PDB file of C-alpha atoms in Angstrom:
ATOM      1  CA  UNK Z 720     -11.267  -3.341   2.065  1.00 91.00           C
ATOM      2  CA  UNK Z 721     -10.801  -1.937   5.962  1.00 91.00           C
ATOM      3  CA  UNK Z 722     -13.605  -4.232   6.640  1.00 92.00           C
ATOM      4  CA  UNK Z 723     -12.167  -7.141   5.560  1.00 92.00           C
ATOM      5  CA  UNK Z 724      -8.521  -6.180   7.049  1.00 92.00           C
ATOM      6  CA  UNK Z 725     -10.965  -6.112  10.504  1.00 91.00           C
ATOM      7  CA  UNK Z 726     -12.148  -9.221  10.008  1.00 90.00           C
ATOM      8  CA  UNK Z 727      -9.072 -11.096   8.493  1.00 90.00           C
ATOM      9  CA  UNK Z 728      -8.266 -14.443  10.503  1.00 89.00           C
ATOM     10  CA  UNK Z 729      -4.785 -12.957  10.720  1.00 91.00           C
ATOM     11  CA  UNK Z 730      -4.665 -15.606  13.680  1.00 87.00           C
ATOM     12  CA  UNK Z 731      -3.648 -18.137  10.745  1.00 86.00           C
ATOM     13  CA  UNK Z 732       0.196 -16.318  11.045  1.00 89.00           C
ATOM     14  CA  UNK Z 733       2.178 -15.464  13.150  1.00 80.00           C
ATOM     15  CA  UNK Z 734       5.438 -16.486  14.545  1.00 81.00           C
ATOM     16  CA  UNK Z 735       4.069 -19.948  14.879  1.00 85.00           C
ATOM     17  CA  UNK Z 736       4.387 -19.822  10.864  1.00 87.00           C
ATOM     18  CA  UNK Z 737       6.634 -17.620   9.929  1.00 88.00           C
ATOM     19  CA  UNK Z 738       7.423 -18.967   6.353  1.00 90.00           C
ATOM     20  CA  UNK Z 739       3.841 -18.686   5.542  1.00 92.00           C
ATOM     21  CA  UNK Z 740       3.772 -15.674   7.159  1.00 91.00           C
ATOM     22  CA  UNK Z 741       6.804 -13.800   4.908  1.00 92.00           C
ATOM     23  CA  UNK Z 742       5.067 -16.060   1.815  1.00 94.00           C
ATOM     24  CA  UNK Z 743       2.086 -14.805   1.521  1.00 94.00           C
ATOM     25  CA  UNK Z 744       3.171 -11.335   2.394  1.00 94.00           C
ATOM     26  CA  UNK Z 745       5.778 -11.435  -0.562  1.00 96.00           C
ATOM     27  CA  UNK Z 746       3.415 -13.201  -2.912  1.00 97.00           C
ATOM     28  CA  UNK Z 747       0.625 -10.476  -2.568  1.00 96.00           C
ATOM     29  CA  UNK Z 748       3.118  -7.119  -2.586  1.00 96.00           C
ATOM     30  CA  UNK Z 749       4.198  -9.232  -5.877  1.00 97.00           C
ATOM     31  CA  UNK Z 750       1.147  -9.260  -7.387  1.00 97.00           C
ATOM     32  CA  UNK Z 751       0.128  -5.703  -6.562  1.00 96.00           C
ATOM     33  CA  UNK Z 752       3.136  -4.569  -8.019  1.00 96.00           C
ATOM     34  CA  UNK Z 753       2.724  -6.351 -10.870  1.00 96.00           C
ATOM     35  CA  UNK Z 754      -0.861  -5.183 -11.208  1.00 95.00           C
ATOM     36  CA  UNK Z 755       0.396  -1.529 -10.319  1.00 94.00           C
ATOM     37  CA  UNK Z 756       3.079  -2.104 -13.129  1.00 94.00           C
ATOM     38  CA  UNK Z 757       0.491  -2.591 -15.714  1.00 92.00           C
ATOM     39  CA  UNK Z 758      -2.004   0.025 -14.530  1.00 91.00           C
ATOM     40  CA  UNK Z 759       1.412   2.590 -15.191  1.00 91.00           C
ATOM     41  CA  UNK Z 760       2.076   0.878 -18.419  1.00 91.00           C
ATOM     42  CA  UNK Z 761      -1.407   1.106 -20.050  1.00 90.00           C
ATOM     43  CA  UNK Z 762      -1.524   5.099 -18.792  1.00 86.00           C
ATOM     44  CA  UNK Z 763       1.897   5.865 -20.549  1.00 86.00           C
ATOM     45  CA  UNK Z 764       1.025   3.393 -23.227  1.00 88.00           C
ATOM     46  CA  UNK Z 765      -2.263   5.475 -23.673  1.00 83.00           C
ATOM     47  CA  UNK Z 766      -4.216   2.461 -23.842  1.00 83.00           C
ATOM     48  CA  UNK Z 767      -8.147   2.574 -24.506  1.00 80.00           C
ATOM     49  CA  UNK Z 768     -10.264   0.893 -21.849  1.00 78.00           C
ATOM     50  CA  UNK Z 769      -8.277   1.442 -18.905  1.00 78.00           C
ATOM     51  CA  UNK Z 770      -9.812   2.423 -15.741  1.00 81.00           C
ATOM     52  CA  UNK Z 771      -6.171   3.918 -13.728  1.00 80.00           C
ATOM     53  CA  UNK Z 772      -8.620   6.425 -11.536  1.00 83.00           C
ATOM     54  CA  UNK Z 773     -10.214   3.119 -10.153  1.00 88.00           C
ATOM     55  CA  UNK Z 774      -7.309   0.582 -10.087  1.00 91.00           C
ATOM     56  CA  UNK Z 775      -4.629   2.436  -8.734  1.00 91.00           C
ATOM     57  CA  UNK Z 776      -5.990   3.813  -5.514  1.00 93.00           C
ATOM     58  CA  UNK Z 777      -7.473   0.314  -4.675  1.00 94.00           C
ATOM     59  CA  UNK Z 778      -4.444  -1.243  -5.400  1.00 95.00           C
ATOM     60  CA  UNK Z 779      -2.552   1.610  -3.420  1.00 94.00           C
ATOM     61  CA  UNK Z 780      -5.003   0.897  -0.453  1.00 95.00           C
ATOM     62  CA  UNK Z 781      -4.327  -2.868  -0.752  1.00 96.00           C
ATOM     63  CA  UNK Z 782      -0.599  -2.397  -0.481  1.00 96.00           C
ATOM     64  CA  UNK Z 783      -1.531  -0.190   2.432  1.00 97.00           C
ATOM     65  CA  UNK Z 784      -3.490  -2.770   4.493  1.00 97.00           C
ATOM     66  CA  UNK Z 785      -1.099  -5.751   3.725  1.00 97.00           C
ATOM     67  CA  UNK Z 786       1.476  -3.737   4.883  1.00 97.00           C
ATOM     68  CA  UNK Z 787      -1.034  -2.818   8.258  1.00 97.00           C
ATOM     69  CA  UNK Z 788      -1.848  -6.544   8.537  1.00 96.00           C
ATOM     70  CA  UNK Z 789       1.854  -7.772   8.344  1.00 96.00           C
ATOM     71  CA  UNK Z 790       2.594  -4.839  11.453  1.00 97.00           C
ATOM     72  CA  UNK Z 791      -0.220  -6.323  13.126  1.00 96.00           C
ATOM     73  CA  UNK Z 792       1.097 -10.284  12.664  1.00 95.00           C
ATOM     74  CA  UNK Z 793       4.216  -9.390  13.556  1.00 95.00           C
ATOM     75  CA  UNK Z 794       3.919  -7.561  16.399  1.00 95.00           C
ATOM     76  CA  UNK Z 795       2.693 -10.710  18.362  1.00 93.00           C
ATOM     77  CA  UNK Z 796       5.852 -11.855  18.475  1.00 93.00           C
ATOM     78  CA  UNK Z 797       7.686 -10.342  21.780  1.00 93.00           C
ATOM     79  CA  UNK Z 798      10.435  -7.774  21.342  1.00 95.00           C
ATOM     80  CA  UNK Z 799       9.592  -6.753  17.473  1.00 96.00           C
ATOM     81  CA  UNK Z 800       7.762  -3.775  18.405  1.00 97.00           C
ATOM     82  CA  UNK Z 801       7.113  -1.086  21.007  1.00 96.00           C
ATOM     83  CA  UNK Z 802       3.232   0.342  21.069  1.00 96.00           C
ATOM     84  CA  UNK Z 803       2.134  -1.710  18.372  1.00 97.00           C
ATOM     85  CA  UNK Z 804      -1.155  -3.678  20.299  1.00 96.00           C
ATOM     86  CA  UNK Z 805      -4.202  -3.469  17.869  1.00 97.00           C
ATOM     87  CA  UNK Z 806      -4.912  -3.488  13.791  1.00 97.00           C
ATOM     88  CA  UNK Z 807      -5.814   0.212  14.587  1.00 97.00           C
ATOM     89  CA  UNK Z 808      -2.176   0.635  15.769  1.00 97.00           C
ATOM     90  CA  UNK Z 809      -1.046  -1.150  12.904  1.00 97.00           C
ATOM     91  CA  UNK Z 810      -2.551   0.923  10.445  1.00 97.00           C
ATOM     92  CA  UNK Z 811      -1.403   3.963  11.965  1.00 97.00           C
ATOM     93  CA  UNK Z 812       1.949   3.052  11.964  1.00 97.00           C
ATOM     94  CA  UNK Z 813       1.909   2.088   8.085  1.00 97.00           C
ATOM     95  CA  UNK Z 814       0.358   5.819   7.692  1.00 96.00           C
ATOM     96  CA  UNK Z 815       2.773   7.340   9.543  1.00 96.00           C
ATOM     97  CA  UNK Z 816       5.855   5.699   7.616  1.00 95.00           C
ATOM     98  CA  UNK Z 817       4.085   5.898   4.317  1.00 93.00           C
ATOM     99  CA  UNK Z 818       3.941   9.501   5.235  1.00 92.00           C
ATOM    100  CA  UNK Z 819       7.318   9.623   6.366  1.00 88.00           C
ATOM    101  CA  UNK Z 820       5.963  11.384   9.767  1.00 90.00           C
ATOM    102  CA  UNK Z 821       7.549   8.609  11.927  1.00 86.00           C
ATOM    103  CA  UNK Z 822       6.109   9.782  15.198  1.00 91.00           C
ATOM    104  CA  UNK Z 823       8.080   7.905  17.274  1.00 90.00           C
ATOM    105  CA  UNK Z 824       5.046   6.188  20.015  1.00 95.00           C
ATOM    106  CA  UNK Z 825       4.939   3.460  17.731  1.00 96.00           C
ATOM    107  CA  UNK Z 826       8.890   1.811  17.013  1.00 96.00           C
ATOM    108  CA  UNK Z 827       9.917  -1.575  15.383  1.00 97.00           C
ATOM    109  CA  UNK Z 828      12.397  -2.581  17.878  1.00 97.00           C
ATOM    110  CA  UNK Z 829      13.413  -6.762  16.793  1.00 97.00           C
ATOM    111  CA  UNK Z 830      15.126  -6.782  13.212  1.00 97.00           C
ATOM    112  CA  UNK Z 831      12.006  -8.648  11.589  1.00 95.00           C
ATOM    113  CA  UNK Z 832      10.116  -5.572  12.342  1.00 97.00           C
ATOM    114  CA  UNK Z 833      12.928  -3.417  11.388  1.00 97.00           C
ATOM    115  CA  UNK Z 834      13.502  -5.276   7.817  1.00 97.00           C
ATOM    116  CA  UNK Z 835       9.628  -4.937   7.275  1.00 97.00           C
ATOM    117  CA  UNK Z 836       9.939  -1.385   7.354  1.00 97.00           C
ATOM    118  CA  UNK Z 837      12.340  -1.151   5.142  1.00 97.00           C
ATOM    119  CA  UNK Z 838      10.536  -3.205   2.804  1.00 97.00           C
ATOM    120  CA  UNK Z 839       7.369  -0.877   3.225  1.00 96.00           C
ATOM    121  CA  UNK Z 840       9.679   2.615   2.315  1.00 96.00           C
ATOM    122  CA  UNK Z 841      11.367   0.977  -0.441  1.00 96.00           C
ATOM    123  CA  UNK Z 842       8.049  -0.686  -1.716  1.00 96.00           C
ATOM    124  CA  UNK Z 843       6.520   3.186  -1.175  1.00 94.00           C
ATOM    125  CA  UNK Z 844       9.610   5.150  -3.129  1.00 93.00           C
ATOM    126  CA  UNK Z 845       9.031   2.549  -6.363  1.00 94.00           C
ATOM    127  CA  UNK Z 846       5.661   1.288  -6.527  1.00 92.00           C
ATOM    128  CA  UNK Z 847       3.445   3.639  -5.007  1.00 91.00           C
ATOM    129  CA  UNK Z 848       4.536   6.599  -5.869  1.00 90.00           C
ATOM    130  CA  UNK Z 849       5.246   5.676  -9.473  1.00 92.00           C
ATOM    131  CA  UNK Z 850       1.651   4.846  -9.351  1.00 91.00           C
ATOM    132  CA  UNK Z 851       0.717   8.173  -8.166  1.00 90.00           C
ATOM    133  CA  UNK Z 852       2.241   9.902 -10.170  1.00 90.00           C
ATOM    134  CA  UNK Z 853       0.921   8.049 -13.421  1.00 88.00           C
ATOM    135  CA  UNK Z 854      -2.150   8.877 -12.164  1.00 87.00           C
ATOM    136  CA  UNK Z 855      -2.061  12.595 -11.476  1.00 88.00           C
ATOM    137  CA  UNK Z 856      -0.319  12.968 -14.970  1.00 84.00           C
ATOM    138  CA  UNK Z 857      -2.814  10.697 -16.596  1.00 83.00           C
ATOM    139  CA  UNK Z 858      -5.870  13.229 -14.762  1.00 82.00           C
ATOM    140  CA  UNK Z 859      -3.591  16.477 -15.164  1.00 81.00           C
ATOM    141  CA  UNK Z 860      -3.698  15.256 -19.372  1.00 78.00           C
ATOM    142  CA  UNK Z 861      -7.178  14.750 -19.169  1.00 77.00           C
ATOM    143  CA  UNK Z 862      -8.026  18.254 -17.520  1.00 82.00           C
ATOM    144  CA  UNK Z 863      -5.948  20.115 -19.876  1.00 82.00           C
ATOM    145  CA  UNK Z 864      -7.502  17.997 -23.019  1.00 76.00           C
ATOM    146  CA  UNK Z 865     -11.076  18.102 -22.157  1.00 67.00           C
ATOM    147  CA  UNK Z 866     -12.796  20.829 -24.175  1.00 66.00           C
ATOM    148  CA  UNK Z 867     -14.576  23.888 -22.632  1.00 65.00           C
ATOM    149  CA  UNK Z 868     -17.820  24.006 -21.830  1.00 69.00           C
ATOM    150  CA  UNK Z 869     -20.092  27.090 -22.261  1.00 66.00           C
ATOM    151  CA  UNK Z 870     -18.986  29.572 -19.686  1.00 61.00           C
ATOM    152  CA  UNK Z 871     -15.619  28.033 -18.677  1.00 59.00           C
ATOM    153  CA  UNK Z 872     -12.805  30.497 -19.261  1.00 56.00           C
TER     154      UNK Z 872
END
């Protein structure tokens, strides 16, 4: 997946198309919620067949690198952020707000940039970490369930 945010024609957005820009970006964090949603369902649902140890932290690391990408686009456009130059840069900065670090070198200054951030914490609070948390319950349940083997204690 980091190889493919690399070599993304992000080039195809930008602020000469913004609505396609802001459509795509809200048509994918839709559908990785939606696919988040299900993984969460089908854990407390206790559903056979699942795979939530997979799913969930590659959907978590998509959600991660659209956010990256959309820093990246966005940035382009003059005044929306300070120290934001590279995808490097871009993914840093979505680390450092979904860690809640906010080290300050790199700041969305223009209200696009600003509103994206917000999105990115709110989208953080309710999908992501309802999605790990489903998923160190579901691996907490399965630790405590599994049966000993010879010379566990």
């Amino acid at each position: 997946m980091v190889t493919a945010y690399s070599l993304a024609a992000l080039d195809l957005f930008g602020p000469h198309r913004p609505a396609l820009g802001w459509t795509v970006l809200t048509c994918v964090l839709a559908t990785v919620a939606v696919l988040l949603l299900r993984q969460i369902r089908d854990v407390l649902m206790n559903r056979s067949g699942t795979r939530p140890g997979l799913v969930i932290p590659l959907l978590m690391s998509l959600s991660v690198l659209v956010f990256a990408a959309s820093y990246f686009v966005l940035a382009r456009q003059p005044g929306e952020f300070t120290g934001l130059r590279t995808r490097l840069d871009a993914l840093y900065f979505t680390m450092v707000t979904l860690a809640t670090v906010g080290f300050g070198d790199i700041t969305p200054t223009g209200q696009a940039a600003r509103a994206l951030t917000v999105v990115q914490i709110v989208y953080t609070f309710v999908f992501l970490t309802a999605a790990a948390t489903t998923l160190s319950r579901q691996l907490h349940a399965r630790l405590v369930e599994r049966p000993p083997r010879d010379g566990d204690r």
